[in-house]
């Protein structure tokens, strides 16, 4: 049995949730997010918030039950508080700068890497070696951070590259004579 799915999703003040069939749209101060709940799951809106209940008992239904509740909770949190990921650039000459809405990265290649963020994502560079990615959708924020990190993942010998803030890297020992 899902332990996460049993809890109702509380709707915060200033947030409106609209359930139409299997689609739930959540609107708040930071935007609007919608999610299509799998057919195995029934969704209803009550006084305590959104309730997620499985229609029948199977391993897939139990997995979808917890997932649907977690995504709905993330949508409510996203339209109220938003989500943020921080990246760090480690390496000599590695820099990031904003050009309008585009992110320009200097990562040791012969050319600059220019990244255009999707709609609803805000990128800021408070320092030349720091990138802040923020938005209402948790999945999109994480995907953008992963795409930027993929341009130059940290290498295991010196740790140079783009890494998540606070990420622990496994370092290797260099060649011995």
MMTF fields as JSON, N, C-alpha, C and O atoms, coordinates in Angstrom:
{
  "mmtfVersion": "1.0.0",
  "mmtfProducer": "UNKNOWN",
  "numBonds": 707,
  "numAtoms": 708,
  "numGroups": 177,
  "numChains": 1,
  "numModels": 1,
  "chainsPerModel": [1],
  "groupsPerChain": [177],
  "chainIdList": ["A"],
  "bondAtomList": [4, 2, 8, 6, 12, 10, 16, 14, 20, 18, 24, 22, 28, 26, 32, 30, 36, 34, 40, 38, 44, 42, 48, 46, 52, 50, 56, 54, 60, 58, 64, 62, 68, 66, 72, 70, 76, 74, 80, 78, 84, 82, 88, 86, 92, 90, 96, 94, 100, 98, 104, 102, 108, 106, 112, 110, 116, 114, 120, 118, 124, 122, 128, 126, 132, 130, 136, 134, 140, 138, 144, 142, 148, 146, 152, 150, 156, 154, 160, 158, 164, 162, 168, 166, 172, 170, 176, 174, 180, 178, 184, 182, 188, 186, 192, 190, 196, 194, 200, 198, 204, 202, 208, 206, 212, 210, 216, 214, 220, 218, 224, 222, 228, 226, 232, 230, 236, 234, 240, 238, 244, 242, 248, 246, 252, 250, 256, 254, 260, 258, 264, 262, 268, 266, 272, 270, 276, 274, 280, 278, 284, 282, 288, 286, 292, 290, 296, 294, 300, 298, 304, 302, 308, 306, 312, 310, 316, 314, 320, 318, 324, 322, 328, 326, 332, 330, 336, 334, 340, 338, 344, 342, 348, 346, 352, 350, 356, 354, 360, 358, 364, 362, 368, 366, 372, 370, 376, 374, 380, 378, 384, 382, 388, 386, 392, 390, 396, 394, 400, 398, 404, 402, 408, 406, 412, 410, 416, 414, 420, 418, 424, 422, 428, 426, 432, 430, 436, 434, 440, 438, 444, 442, 448, 446, 452, 450, 456, 454, 460, 458, 464, 462, 468, 466, 472, 470, 476, 474, 480, 478, 484, 482, 488, 486, 492, 490, 496, 494, 500, 498, 504, 502, 508, 506, 512, 510, 516, 514, 520, 518, 524, 522, 528, 526, 532, 530, 536, 534, 540, 538, 544, 542, 548, 546, 552, 550, 556, 554, 560, 558, 564, 562, 568, 566, 572, 570, 576, 574, 580, 578, 584, 582, 588, 586, 592, 590, 596, 594, 600, 598, 604, 602, 608, 606, 612, 610, 616, 614, 620, 618, 624, 622, 628, 626, 632, 630, 636, 634, 640, 638, 644, 642, 648, 646, 652, 650, 656, 654, 660, 658, 664, 662, 668, 666, 672, 670, 676, 674, 680, 678, 684, 682, 688, 686, 692, 690, 696, 694, 700, 698, 704, 702],
  "bondOrderList": [1, 1, 1, 1, 1, 1, 1, 1, 1, 1, 1, 1, 1, 1, 1, 1, 1, 1, 1, 1, 1, 1, 1, 1, 1, 1, 1, 1, 1, 1, 1, 1, 1, 1, 1, 1, 1, 1, 1, 1, 1, 1, 1, 1, 1, 1, 1, 1, 1, 1, 1, 1, 1, 1, 1, 1, 1, 1, 1, 1, 1, 1, 1, 1, 1, 1, 1, 1, 1, 1, 1, 1, 1, 1, 1, 1, 1, 1, 1, 1, 1, 1, 1, 1, 1, 1, 1, 1, 1, 1, 1, 1, 1, 1, 1, 1, 1, 1, 1, 1, 1, 1, 1, 1, 1, 1, 1, 1, 1, 1, 1, 1, 1, 1, 1, 1, 1, 1, 1, 1, 1, 1, 1, 1, 1, 1, 1, 1, 1, 1, 1, 1, 1, 1, 1, 1, 1, 1, 1, 1, 1, 1, 1, 1, 1, 1, 1, 1, 1, 1, 1, 1, 1, 1, 1, 1, 1, 1, 1, 1, 1, 1, 1, 1, 1, 1, 1, 1, 1, 1, 1, 1, 1, 1, 1, 1],
  "groupList": [{"groupName": "UNK", "atomNameList": ["N", "CA", "C", "O"], "elementList": ["N", "C", "C", "O"], "formalChargeList": [0, 0, 0, 0], "bondAtomList": [1, 0, 2, 1, 3, 2], "bondOrderList": [1, 1, 2], "singleLetterCode": "X", "chemCompType": "L-PEPTIDE LINKING"}],
  "groupTypeList": [0, 0, 0, 0, 0, 0, 0, 0, 0, 0, 0, 0, 0, 0, 0, 0, 0, 0, 0, 0, 0, 0, 0, 0, 0, 0, 0, 0, 0, 0, 0, 0, 0, 0, 0, 0, 0, 0, 0, 0, 0, 0, 0, 0, 0, 0, 0, 0, 0, 0, 0, 0, 0, 0, 0, 0, 0, 0, 0, 0, 0, 0, 0, 0, 0, 0, 0, 0, 0, 0, 0, 0, 0, 0, 0, 0, 0, 0, 0, 0, 0, 0, 0, 0, 0, 0, 0, 0, 0, 0, 0, 0, 0, 0, 0, 0, 0, 0, 0, 0, 0, 0, 0, 0, 0, 0, 0, 0, 0, 0, 0, 0, 0, 0, 0, 0, 0, 0, 0, 0, 0, 0, 0, 0, 0, 0, 0, 0, 0, 0, 0, 0, 0, 0, 0, 0, 0, 0, 0, 0, 0, 0, 0, 0, 0, 0, 0, 0, 0, 0, 0, 0, 0, 0, 0, 0, 0, 0, 0, 0, 0, 0, 0, 0, 0, 0, 0, 0, 0, 0, 0, 0, 0, 0, 0, 0, 0],
  "groupIdList": [1, 2, 3, 4, 5, 6, 7, 8, 9, 10, 11, 12, 13, 14, 15, 16, 17, 18, 19, 20, 21, 22, 23, 24, 25, 26, 27, 28, 29, 30, 31, 32, 33, 34, 35, 36, 37, 38, 39, 40, 41, 42, 43, 44, 45, 46, 47, 48, 49, 50, 51, 52, 53, 54, 55, 56, 57, 58, 59, 60, 61, 62, 63, 64, 65, 66, 67, 68, 69, 70, 71, 72, 73, 74, 75, 76, 77, 78, 79, 80, 81, 82, 83, 84, 85, 86, 87, 88, 89, 90, 91, 92, 93, 94, 95, 96, 97, 98, 99, 100, 101, 102, 103, 104, 105, 106, 107, 108, 109, 110, 111, 112, 113, 114, 115, 116, 117, 118, 119, 120, 121, 122, 123, 124, 125, 126, 127, 128, 129, 130, 131, 132, 133, 134, 135, 136, 137, 138, 139, 140, 141, 142, 143, 144, 145, 146, 147, 148, 149, 150, 151, 152, 153, 154, 155, 156, 157, 158, 159, 160, 161, 162, 163, 164, 165, 166, 167, 168, 169, 170, 171, 172, 173, 174, 175, 176, 177],
  "secStructList": [7, 7, 1, 1, 6, 6, 1, 7, 5, 7, 7, 7, 6, 6, 7, 3, 3, 3, 3, 3, 6, 6, 3, 3, 3, 3, 3, 3, 6, 6, 3, 3, 3, 3, 3, 3, 7, 7, 6, 6, 3, 3, 3, 3, 3, 3, 6, 6, 3, 3, 3, 3, 3, 3, 1, 1, 7, 7, 2, 2, 2, 2, 2, 2, 2, 2, 2, 2, 2, 2, 2, 2, 2, 2, 2, 2, 2, 2, 2, 2, 6, 7, 3, 3, 3, 3, 3, 3, 3, 3, 1, 6, 6, 7, 3, 3, 3, 3, 3, 6, 6, 3, 3, 3, 3, 3, 7, 1, 1, 1, 1, 7, 3, 3, 3, 3, 7, 7, 6, 6, 3, 3, 3, 3, 7, 1, 1, 6, 6, 3, 3, 3, 3, 3, 3, 1, 7, 2, 2, 2, 2, 2, 2, 2, 2, 2, 2, 2, 2, 2, 6, 1, 5, 7, 7, 6, 6, 6, 7, 7, 3, 3, 3, 3, 6, 6, 7, 7, 7, 7, 7, 7, 7, 7, 7, 7, 7],
  "xCoordList": [0.832, 0.0, 0.879, 1.927, 0.446, 1.181, 0.957, -0.175, 2.037, 1.901, 1.772, 1.12, 2.399, 2.341, 0.96, 0.419, 0.39, -0.878, -2.064, -3.067, -1.964, -3.087, -3.341, -4.483, -2.302, -2.445, -3.057, -2.64, -4.032, -4.571, -3.572, -2.748, -3.658, -2.792, -3.481, -4.542, -2.89, -3.475, -3.303, -2.227, -4.368, -4.337, -4.026, -4.774, -2.926, -2.499, -3.404, -4.148, -3.329, -4.118, -3.621, -2.415, -4.532, -4.162, -3.987, -3.596, -4.272, -4.134, -5.509, -6.278, -5.811, -7.068, -6.748, -5.892, -7.445, -7.279, -8.579, -9.67, -8.446, -9.603, -9.459, -8.492, -10.407, -10.38, -11.404, -12.598, -10.936, -11.821, -11.46, -10.477, -12.259, -11.958, -10.675, -10.582, -9.681, -8.394, -7.347, -6.196, -7.714, -6.765, -6.983, -8.104, -5.889, -5.925, -5.062, -3.881, -5.638, -4.854, -4.825, -5.845, -3.629, -3.398, -2.913, -1.963, -3.564, -3.209, -2.855, -3.571, -1.724, -1.267, -0.511, -0.527, 0.158, 0.857, 2.023, 2.358, 2.647, 3.803, 3.443, 4.331, 2.158, 1.776, 0.722, 0.096, 0.544, -0.438, 0.261, 1.058, -0.038, 0.501, -0.651, -1.625, -0.541, -1.576, -0.926, 0.224, -1.678, -1.19, -2.337, -3.435, -2.077, -3.082, -2.825, -1.801, -3.762, -3.647, -3.877, -4.772, -3.092, -3.309, -4.728, -5.363, -5.215, -6.59, -6.865, -8.016, -5.821, -6.016, -6.339, -6.72, -6.188, -6.322, -7.538, -7.753, -8.327, -9.462, -9.044, -8.39, -9.414, -9.052, -10.319, -11.25, -10.351, -11.513, -11.036, -9.989, -11.835, -11.495, -12.466, -13.682, -11.919, -12.748, -12.362, -11.616, -12.873, -12.599, -11.142, -10.567, -10.536, -9.16, -8.147, -6.945, -8.586, -7.683, -8.009, -9.149, -6.989, -7.148, -6.885, -5.872, -7.801, -7.637, -7.377, -8.018, -6.426, -6.046, -6.349, -5.873, -7.149, -7.574, -7.407, -7.784, -6.847, -6.737, -8.099, -8.939, -8.303, -9.574, -9.598, -10.657, -8.438, -8.335, -6.944, -6.114, -6.692, -5.452, -4.526, -4.851, -3.389, -2.336, -1.018, -1.039, 0.106, 1.387, 1.558, 2.07, 1.135, 1.25, 0.351, 0.752, -0.857, -1.777, -1.206, -1.324, -0.588, 0.004, 1.139, 1.292, 1.946, 3.037, 2.492, 3.002, 1.463, 0.865, 0.167, 0.102, -0.349, -1.041, -0.098, -0.407, 1.046, 2.017, 2.61, 2.833, 2.87, 3.446, 2.481, 2.89, 1.211, 0.22, 0.091, 0.012, 0.069, -0.044, 1.193, 1.075, 2.383, 3.619, 3.692, 4.123, 3.279, 3.31, 2.319, 2.625, 1.128, 0.151, 0.678, 0.494, 1.33, 1.904, 3.007, 3.112, 3.831, 4.879, 4.279, 4.824, 3.16, 2.515, 1.999, 2.137, 1.401, 0.901, 2.072, 1.992, 3.149, 4.329, 4.964, 5.446, 4.963, 5.582, 4.878, 5.539, 3.536, 2.817, 2.799, 2.434, 3.188, 3.255, 4.694, 4.956, 5.621, 7.004, 7.951, 8.878, 7.737, 8.647, 9.778, 9.928, 10.562, 11.691, 12.956, 12.907, 14.09, 15.36, 16.475, 16.531, 17.36, 18.568, 19.747, 19.652, 20.852, 22.067, 23.17, 23.353, 23.899, 25.04, 26.293, 26.232, 27.434, 28.721, 29.635, 29.631, 30.422, 31.41, 32.782, 33.194, 33.486, 34.799, 35.805, 35.678, 36.796, 37.831, 38.344, 37.625, 39.592, 40.202, 39.541, 39.522, 39.001, 38.379, 36.942, 36.336, 36.374, 34.985, 34.09, 34.179, 33.229, 32.377, 30.994, 30.805, 30.04, 28.671, 28.213, 28.534, 27.464, 26.924, 25.602, 25.389, 24.729, 23.438, 23.547, 24.123, 22.987, 22.867, 21.383, 20.821, 20.748, 19.292, 18.661, 18.822, 17.942, 17.356, 18.202, 17.917, 19.235, 20.069, 21.26, 21.761, 21.697, 22.844, 24.06, 24.031, 25.134, 26.362, 27.39, 27.7, 27.914, 28.858, 30.216, 30.295, 31.276, 32.636, 33.173, 33.465, 33.299, 33.636, 34.907, 35.058, 35.828, 37.094, 37.054, 38.049, 35.954, 35.875, 36.394, 36.618, 36.59, 37.049, 35.934, 36.179, 34.718, 33.565, 32.763, 32.895, 31.943, 31.046, 29.803, 29.348, 29.269, 28.029, 26.904, 26.96, 25.874, 24.732, 23.52, 23.172, 22.878, 21.719, 20.491, 20.501, 19.426, 18.162, 17.216, 16.861, 16.796, 15.92, 14.497, 14.07, 13.752, 12.36, 11.477, 11.907, 10.254, 9.307, 9.003, 8.794, 8.978, 8.663, 9.877, 9.738, 11.074, 12.31, 13.105, 13.288, 13.573, 14.387, 15.793, 15.977, 16.779, 18.18, 18.85, 18.664, 19.634, 20.385, 21.811, 22.068, 22.745, 24.149, 24.623, 25.144, 24.443, 24.893, 26.403, 26.882, 27.157, 28.615, 28.957, 28.144, 30.129, 30.487, 30.612, 30.551, 30.786, 30.936, 29.716, 29.805, 28.588, 27.385, 26.18, 26.039, 25.311, 24.101, 22.922, 22.962, 21.864, 20.634, 19.522, 19.245, 18.884, 17.781, 16.529, 16.509, 15.48, 14.255, 13.043, 13.082, 11.947, 10.708, 9.651, 9.918, 8.442, 7.331, 7.28, 6.802, 7.759, 7.673, 8.97, 10.037, 8.88, 10.062, 10.778, 12.008, 10.027, 10.627, 11.411, 12.515, 10.869, 11.537, 12.782, 13.796, 12.72, 13.894, 15.028, 16.173, 14.72, 15.733, 16.278, 17.471, 15.407, 15.837, 16.776, 17.777, 16.473, 17.338, 18.699, 19.732, 18.7, 19.97, 20.798, 22.017, 20.142, 20.853, 21.406, 22.504, 20.643, 21.121, 22.337, 23.279, 22.332, 23.48, 24.682, 25.802, 24.464, 25.555, 26.168, 27.367, 25.352, 25.811, 26.822, 27.569, 26.858, 27.832, 29.262, 30.144, 29.51, 30.845, 30.693, 30.836, 30.399, 30.26, 31.595, 32.649, 31.57, 32.827, 33.665, 33.156, 34.952, 35.84, 36.431, 36.554, 36.802, 37.148, 38.547, 38.83, 39.442, 40.805, 40.996, 41.56, 40.538, 40.672, 39.324, 39.28, 38.239, 36.91, 36.424, 35.461, 37.083, 36.689, 35.399, 35.184, 34.547, 33.308, 32.143, 32.331, 30.934, 29.709, 29.124, 28.855, 28.924, 28.376, 27.244, 27.14, 26.401, 25.342, 25.969, 26.991, 25.376, 25.879, 25.739, 24.663, 26.82, 26.798, 27.01, 26.979, 27.224, 27.414, 28.773, 29.794, 28.777, 30.015, 30.562, 29.888, 31.762, 32.375, 33.328, 34.03, 33.348, 34.315, 35.58, 35.608, 36.629, 37.893, 38.783, 38.788, 39.549, 40.492, 41.905, 42.189, 42.77, 44.168, 44.841, 44.539, 45.759, 46.439, 47.503, 47.668, 48.23, 49.287, 50.436, 50.781, 51.015, 52.162, 53.408, 53.345, 54.532, 55.775, 56.447, 57.517],
  "yCoordList": [-1.179, 0.0, 1.246, 1.282, 2.245, 3.503, 4.267, 4.405, 4.758, 5.579, 7.045, 7.827, 7.411, 8.791, 9.101, 10.179, 8.169, 8.405, 8.581, 9.183, 8.062, 8.156, 9.583, 9.941, 10.402, 11.763, 12.664, 12.612, 13.482, 14.428, 15.555, 15.879, 16.146, 17.261, 18.544, 18.898, 19.23, 20.471, 21.584, 21.756, 22.335, 23.47, 24.722, 25.072, 25.387, 26.576, 27.763, 27.747, 28.775, 29.994, 30.685, 30.779, 31.155, 31.82, 30.867, 31.283, 29.59, 28.583, 28.01, 27.705, 27.867, 27.232, 25.982, 25.994, 24.903, 23.632, 23.336, 23.523, 22.87, 22.56, 21.133, 20.816, 20.271, 18.872, 18.693, 18.911, 18.295, 17.997, 16.618, 16.457, 15.617, 14.239, 13.778, 13.73, 13.438, 12.981, 14.093, 13.846, 15.3, 16.409, 17.351, 17.777, 17.663, 18.588, 19.783, 19.622, 20.986, 22.189, 22.998, 23.191, 23.462, 24.207, 25.595, 25.73, 26.623, 27.999, 28.743, 28.676, 29.462, 30.212, 31.449, 31.814, 32.108, 33.352, 33.173, 34.114, 32.003, 31.79, 31.175, 30.927, 30.921, 30.39, 29.301, 29.115, 28.591, 27.516, 26.237, 26.243, 25.142, 23.831, 22.854, 22.941, 21.923, 20.907, 19.533, 19.395, 18.524, 17.152, 16.218, 16.349, 15.268, 14.275, 13.038, 12.371, 12.743, 11.621, 10.332, 10.294, 9.268, 8.0, 7.469, 7.765, 6.683, 6.189, 5.261, 5.119, 4.625, 3.717, 4.447, 3.823, 5.765, 6.558, 7.479, 8.116, 7.539, 8.462, 9.676, 9.536, 10.847, 12.087, 12.838, 12.917, 13.39, 14.171, 15.337, 15.277, 16.401, 17.589, 17.718, 17.728, 17.816, 17.939, 19.153, 20.013, 19.219, 20.356, 20.369, 21.436, 19.162, 19.092, 19.154, 19.154, 19.205, 19.3, 18.256, 17.807, 17.876, 16.882, 15.487, 15.257, 14.563, 13.177, 12.291, 12.426, 11.383, 10.456, 9.051, 8.657, 8.281, 6.95, 5.991, 6.331, 4.795, 3.826, 3.225, 3.029, 2.938, 2.34, 0.828, 0.263, 0.169, -1.264, -1.554, -0.65, -2.792, -3.166, -3.922, -5.031, -3.346, -4.013, -3.296, -2.171, -3.916, -3.26, -1.936, -0.964, -1.895, -0.656, 0.437, 1.598, 0.065, 1.042, 1.636, 2.84, 0.808, 1.318, 2.289, 3.299, 1.98, 2.876, 4.205, 5.271, 4.135, 5.348, 6.19, 7.414, 5.533, 6.208, 7.18, 8.364, 6.676, 7.524, 8.581, 9.717, 8.205, 9.147, 10.304, 11.465, 9.988, 11.026, 12.005, 13.215, 11.498, 12.361, 13.243, 14.424, 12.682, 13.453, 14.551, 15.664, 14.258, 15.268, 16.387, 17.559, 16.033, 17.064, 17.954, 19.171, 17.346, 18.127, 19.058, 20.203, 18.566, 19.398, 20.538, 21.641, 20.284, 21.348, 22.448, 23.631, 22.059, 23.057, 23.846, 25.068, 23.163, 23.852, 24.748, 25.838, 24.291, 25.054, 26.362, 27.368, 26.376, 27.616, 28.567, 29.732, 28.095, 28.997, 29.451, 30.652, 28.514, 28.846, 28.771, 29.575, 27.822, 27.607, 26.667, 26.318, 26.27, 25.379, 26.042, 26.875, 25.674, 26.271, 25.235, 24.415, 25.28, 24.449, 25.384, 26.355, 25.097, 25.894, 25.04, 23.884, 25.617, 24.958, 25.776, 26.998, 25.09, 25.749, 25.37, 24.223, 26.329, 26.077, 26.04, 27.012, 24.938, 24.76, 24.569, 23.637, 25.437, 25.319, 26.692, 27.686, 26.741, 28.007, 28.484, 27.767, 29.697, 30.264, 29.836, 30.255, 29.019, 28.592, 29.71, 30.077, 30.244, 31.361, 31.205, 30.526, 31.848, 31.907, 33.356, 34.089, 33.769, 35.126, 35.083, 34.236, 36.005, 36.1, 37.071, 38.152, 36.671, 37.539, 37.666, 36.876, 38.652, 38.761, 37.631, 37.563, 36.742, 35.586, 34.335, 33.306, 34.404, 33.223, 33.161, 34.186, 31.946, 31.72, 31.415, 30.493, 32.194, 31.974, 31.353, 31.914, 30.199, 29.459, 29.376, 29.078, 29.64, 29.416, 28.242, 28.375, 27.097, 25.862, 25.204, 23.987, 25.997, 25.445, 24.918, 24.367, 25.065, 24.67, 25.821, 26.915, 25.595, 26.65, 27.652, 28.704, 27.32, 28.191, 28.334, 27.52, 29.365, 29.542, 28.684, 28.508, 28.161, 27.391, 28.334, 28.971, 28.429, 29.294, 28.404, 27.575, 28.578, 27.772, 28.669, 29.692, 28.265, 28.99, 28.233, 27.093, 28.832, 28.11, 28.003, 28.86, 26.96, 26.838, 27.876, 28.547, 27.991, 28.958, 28.575, 27.401, 29.564, 29.332, 29.122, 28.971, 29.108, 28.909, 30.207, 30.834, 30.605, 31.807, 31.394, 30.628, 31.911, 31.617, 32.92, 33.948, 32.876, 34.037, 33.616, 32.467, 34.56, 34.302, 35.363, 36.401, 35.107, 36.092, 36.288, 37.389, 35.236, 35.304, 34.651, 33.898, 34.922, 34.284, 32.76, 32.077, 32.23, 30.778, 30.141, 29.016, 30.829, 30.326, 30.532, 31.585, 29.522, 29.597, 29.213, 28.182, 30.04, 29.751, 29.531, 30.395, 28.373, 28.02, 27.943, 27.222, 28.674, 28.655, 28.626, 29.094, 28.056, 27.954, 27.273, 26.864, 27.149, 26.565, 25.051, 24.38, 24.487, 23.055, 22.367, 22.649, 21.475, 20.805, 19.973, 19.958, 19.286, 18.427, 19.249, 18.859, 20.374, 21.205, 21.865, 21.979, 22.299, 22.906, 21.887, 22.208, 20.671, 19.623, 19.241, 18.97, 19.218, 18.869, 19.926, 19.586, 21.203, 22.285, 22.207, 22.365, 21.965, 21.841, 20.673, 20.785, 19.558, 18.391, 18.667, 18.223, 19.401, 19.718, 20.64, 20.457, 21.624, 22.519, 21.755, 21.951, 20.895, 20.098, 19.167, 18.89, 18.686, 17.746, 18.364, 17.633, 19.705, 20.329, 20.051, 19.882, 20.0, 19.679, 19.083, 19.794, 17.752, 17.143, 17.163, 17.169, 17.172, 17.235, 15.982, 14.861, 16.195, 15.056, 14.608, 15.421, 13.332, 12.786, 13.118, 12.842, 13.7, 13.92, 15.283, 15.366, 16.346, 17.687, 18.258, 19.259, 17.65, 18.125, 19.269, 19.947, 19.5, 20.595, 20.248, 19.102, 21.243, 21.047, 21.758, 22.581, 21.429, 22.008, 20.994, 19.855, 21.4, 20.488, 21.161, 22.387, 20.34, 20.861, 21.42, 20.91, 22.454, 23.029, 21.991, 21.428, 21.744, 20.766, 19.336, 18.429, 19.102, 17.745, 17.2, 17.876, 15.994, 15.333, 14.557, 13.675, 14.88, 14.199, 13.118, 13.301, 12.008, 10.953, 11.266, 11.231, 11.572, 11.947, 10.726, 9.842, 10.697, 9.611, 10.111, 11.303, 9.197, 9.529, 9.572, 8.759, 10.524, 10.663, 9.583, 8.691, 9.7, 8.743, 8.868, 9.968, 7.742, 7.759, 7.425, 6.714, 7.936, 7.694, 6.428, 6.085],
  "zCoordList": [0.0, 0.0, 0.0, 0.645, -0.718, -0.757, 0.537, 1.0, 1.111, 2.307, 1.914, 2.606, 0.797, 0.342, -0.216, 0.029, -0.961, -1.639, -0.708, -1.091, 0.512, 1.447, 1.912, 2.202, 1.989, 2.49, 1.421, 0.264, 1.784, 0.802, 0.541, 1.396, -0.655, -1.017, -0.558, -1.073, 0.394, 0.926, -0.093, -0.665, -0.313, -1.228, -0.406, 0.507, -0.732, 0.014, -0.306, -1.287, 0.523, 0.299, -0.972, -1.199, -1.779, -3.03, -4.19, -5.281, -3.971, -5.024, -5.325, -4.414, -6.609, -7.011, -7.805, -8.689, -7.482, -8.189, -8.927, -8.388, -10.167, -10.996, -11.501, -12.193, -11.164, -11.585, -12.694, -12.484, -13.878, -15.01, -15.526, -16.25, -15.154, -15.548, -14.893, -13.666, -15.704, -15.193, -15.199, -14.84, -15.595, -15.656, -14.477, -14.196, -13.8, -12.664, -13.029, -13.339, -12.995, -13.23, -11.937, -11.275, -11.602, -10.369, -10.764, -11.535, -10.235, -10.565, -9.294, -8.295, -9.349, -8.191, -8.613, -9.789, -7.668, -7.988, -8.96, -9.68, -9.004, -9.876, -11.219, -12.034, -11.47, -12.777, -12.666, -11.622, -13.768, -13.856, -14.285, -15.223, -13.6, -13.96, -14.075, -13.328, -15.012, -15.132, -15.204, -15.621, -14.793, -14.757, -15.092, -14.551, -15.991, -16.328, -15.48, -15.627, -14.595, -13.674, -14.465, -15.31, -14.215, -14.919, -14.701, -13.688, -15.66, -15.625, -14.441, -14.028, -13.885, -12.756, -11.462, -10.471, -11.468, -10.249, -10.361, -11.392, -9.293, -9.215, -8.395, -7.361, -8.848, -8.152, -7.798, -8.599, -6.59, -6.171, -5.32, -4.676, -5.336, -4.569, -3.414, -3.607, -2.207, -1.006, -0.198, -0.664, 1.018, 1.89, 2.356, 2.573, 2.514, 2.989, 1.849, 2.112, 0.604, -0.542, -1.591, -1.71, -2.353, -3.413, -2.852, -2.191, -3.119, -2.673, -3.875, -4.917, -3.716, -4.769, -4.268, -3.203, -5.036, -4.61, -5.786, -6.907, -5.557, -6.655, -6.994, -6.116, -8.272, -8.71, -8.478, -8.204, -8.584, -8.318, -7.757, -7.658, -7.395, -6.704, -7.648, -8.071, -7.981, -8.753, -8.44, -7.941, -8.721, -8.43, -9.193, -8.636, -10.454, -11.234, -10.642, -10.564, -10.228, -9.656, -8.377, -8.149, -7.541, -6.313, -6.606, -5.919, -7.641, -8.016, -8.545, -8.201, -9.374, -9.945, -8.871, -8.982, -7.843, -6.749, -6.038, -5.898, -5.595, -4.909, -5.827, -5.41, -7.096, -8.045, -8.319, -8.341, -8.526, -8.829, -7.664, -7.879, -6.451, -5.278, -5.138, -4.81, -5.385, -5.263, -6.321, -6.021, -7.55, -8.612, -8.31, -8.528, -7.807, -7.456, -6.324, -6.351, -5.334, -4.229, -4.753, -4.313, -5.694, -6.289, -7.107, -7.12, -7.79, -8.559, -7.643, -7.95, -6.512, -5.561, -4.978, -4.851, -4.625, -4.088, -5.154, -4.845, -6.398, -7.483, -7.773, -8.031, -7.738, -8.044, -6.853, -7.01, -5.657, -4.504, -4.235, -4.171, -4.078, -3.725, -4.913, -5.01, -5.818, -6.93, -6.528, -5.357, -7.508, -7.288, -7.799, -8.705, -7.217, -7.601, -7.548, -6.632, -8.538, -8.566, -8.769, -9.519, -8.107, -8.231, -8.831, -8.45, -9.77, -10.402, -10.134, -10.0, -10.057, -9.868, -11.018, -11.465, -11.503, -12.54, -11.887, -11.254, -12.032, -11.418, -12.543, -13.337, -12.617, -13.632, -14.02, -13.922, -14.46, -14.855, -16.144, -17.145, -16.11, -17.294, -17.523, -18.51, -16.65, -16.801, -16.259, -15.087, -17.126, -16.742, -17.347, -18.357, -16.707, -17.213, -17.175, -16.24, -18.192, -18.24, -18.993, -19.861, -18.646, -19.325, -20.5, -20.374, -21.645, -22.816, -23.094, -23.853, -22.487, -22.602, -21.806, -20.587, -22.489, -21.812, -21.995, -21.382, -22.822, -23.098, -22.148, -21.686, -21.87, -20.996, -21.862, -22.677, -21.685, -22.433, -21.494, -20.444, -21.874, -21.048, -21.74, -22.932, -20.992, -21.465, -20.657, -19.468, -21.311, -20.6, -21.118, -21.015, -21.675, -22.122, -23.543, -24.014, -24.232, -25.642, -26.495, -25.977, -27.787, -28.685, -28.984, -29.574, -28.577, -28.822, -27.523, -26.609, -27.457, -26.321, -26.542, -27.672, -25.46, -25.504, -25.118, -24.067, -25.969, -25.701, -25.457, -26.298, -24.303, -23.92, -23.831, -23.146, -24.538, -24.479, -23.56, -23.861, -22.442, -21.508, -22.051, -22.825, -21.657, -22.078, -21.381, -20.443, -21.852, -21.293, -19.84, -19.536, -18.952, -17.55, -16.677, -15.463, -17.262, -16.503, -16.503, -17.546, -15.325, -15.177, -14.766, -13.82, -15.488, -15.173, -14.772, -15.424, -13.696, -13.222, -12.926, -12.567, -13.078, -12.757, -11.771, -12.18, -10.447, -9.454, -9.448, -9.176, -9.743, -9.872, -11.215, -11.751, -11.762, -13.041, -12.959, -13.981, -11.753, -11.619, -10.96, -10.469, -10.939, -10.274, -11.187, -11.808, -11.266, -12.08, -11.194, -10.522, -11.186, -10.447, -11.448, -12.28, -11.368, -12.254, -11.401, -10.404, -11.775, -10.983, -11.894, -13.032, -11.356, -12.101, -11.26, -10.13, -11.808, -11.07, -11.2, -10.285, -12.312, -12.564, -12.129, -12.675, -11.158, -10.604, -11.66, -11.706, -12.503, -13.522, -14.534, -14.916, -14.975, -15.969, -15.388, -16.077, -14.135, -13.488, -13.415, -13.734, -13.001, -12.928, -14.289, -14.428, -15.303, -16.664, -17.226, -17.857, -17.008, -17.48, -16.798, -17.448, -15.486, -14.756, -15.291, -15.427, -15.593, -16.122, -17.524, -17.857, -18.346, -19.698, -19.649, -20.421, -18.757, -18.641, -18.1, -18.571, -17.125, -16.553, -17.597, -17.557, -18.526, -19.546, -20.517, -21.167, -20.628, -21.529, -21.084, -21.926, -19.772, -19.26, -17.871, -16.876, -17.785, -16.46, -15.719, -16.355, -14.39, -13.648, -13.869, -13.853, -14.075, -14.285, -12.954, -12.038, -12.823, -11.501, -10.985, -9.819, -11.802, -11.352, -10.695, -9.604, -11.339, -10.754, -10.329, -9.614, -10.751, -10.393, -11.256, -10.897, -12.411, -13.286, -14.013, -14.407, -14.186, -14.925, -14.259, -13.364, -14.709, -14.157, -13.192, -13.574, -11.937, -10.941, -10.179, -10.144, -9.57, -8.72, -7.453, -6.994, -6.883, -5.633, -4.528, -4.325, -3.823, -2.741, -3.189, -2.358, -4.479, -4.988, -4.543, -4.675, -4.024, -3.621, -4.815, -5.347, -5.227, -6.364, -5.873, -4.878, -6.569, -6.259, -7.024, -8.254, -6.276, -6.898, -7.025, -6.169, -8.135, -8.372, -8.134, -8.254, -7.802, -7.611, -8.973, -9.846, -9.156, -10.424, -10.609, -9.778, -11.75, -12.057, -11.058, -10.626, -10.703, -9.83, -10.625, -11.628, -10.178, -10.879, -10.429, -10.933]
}
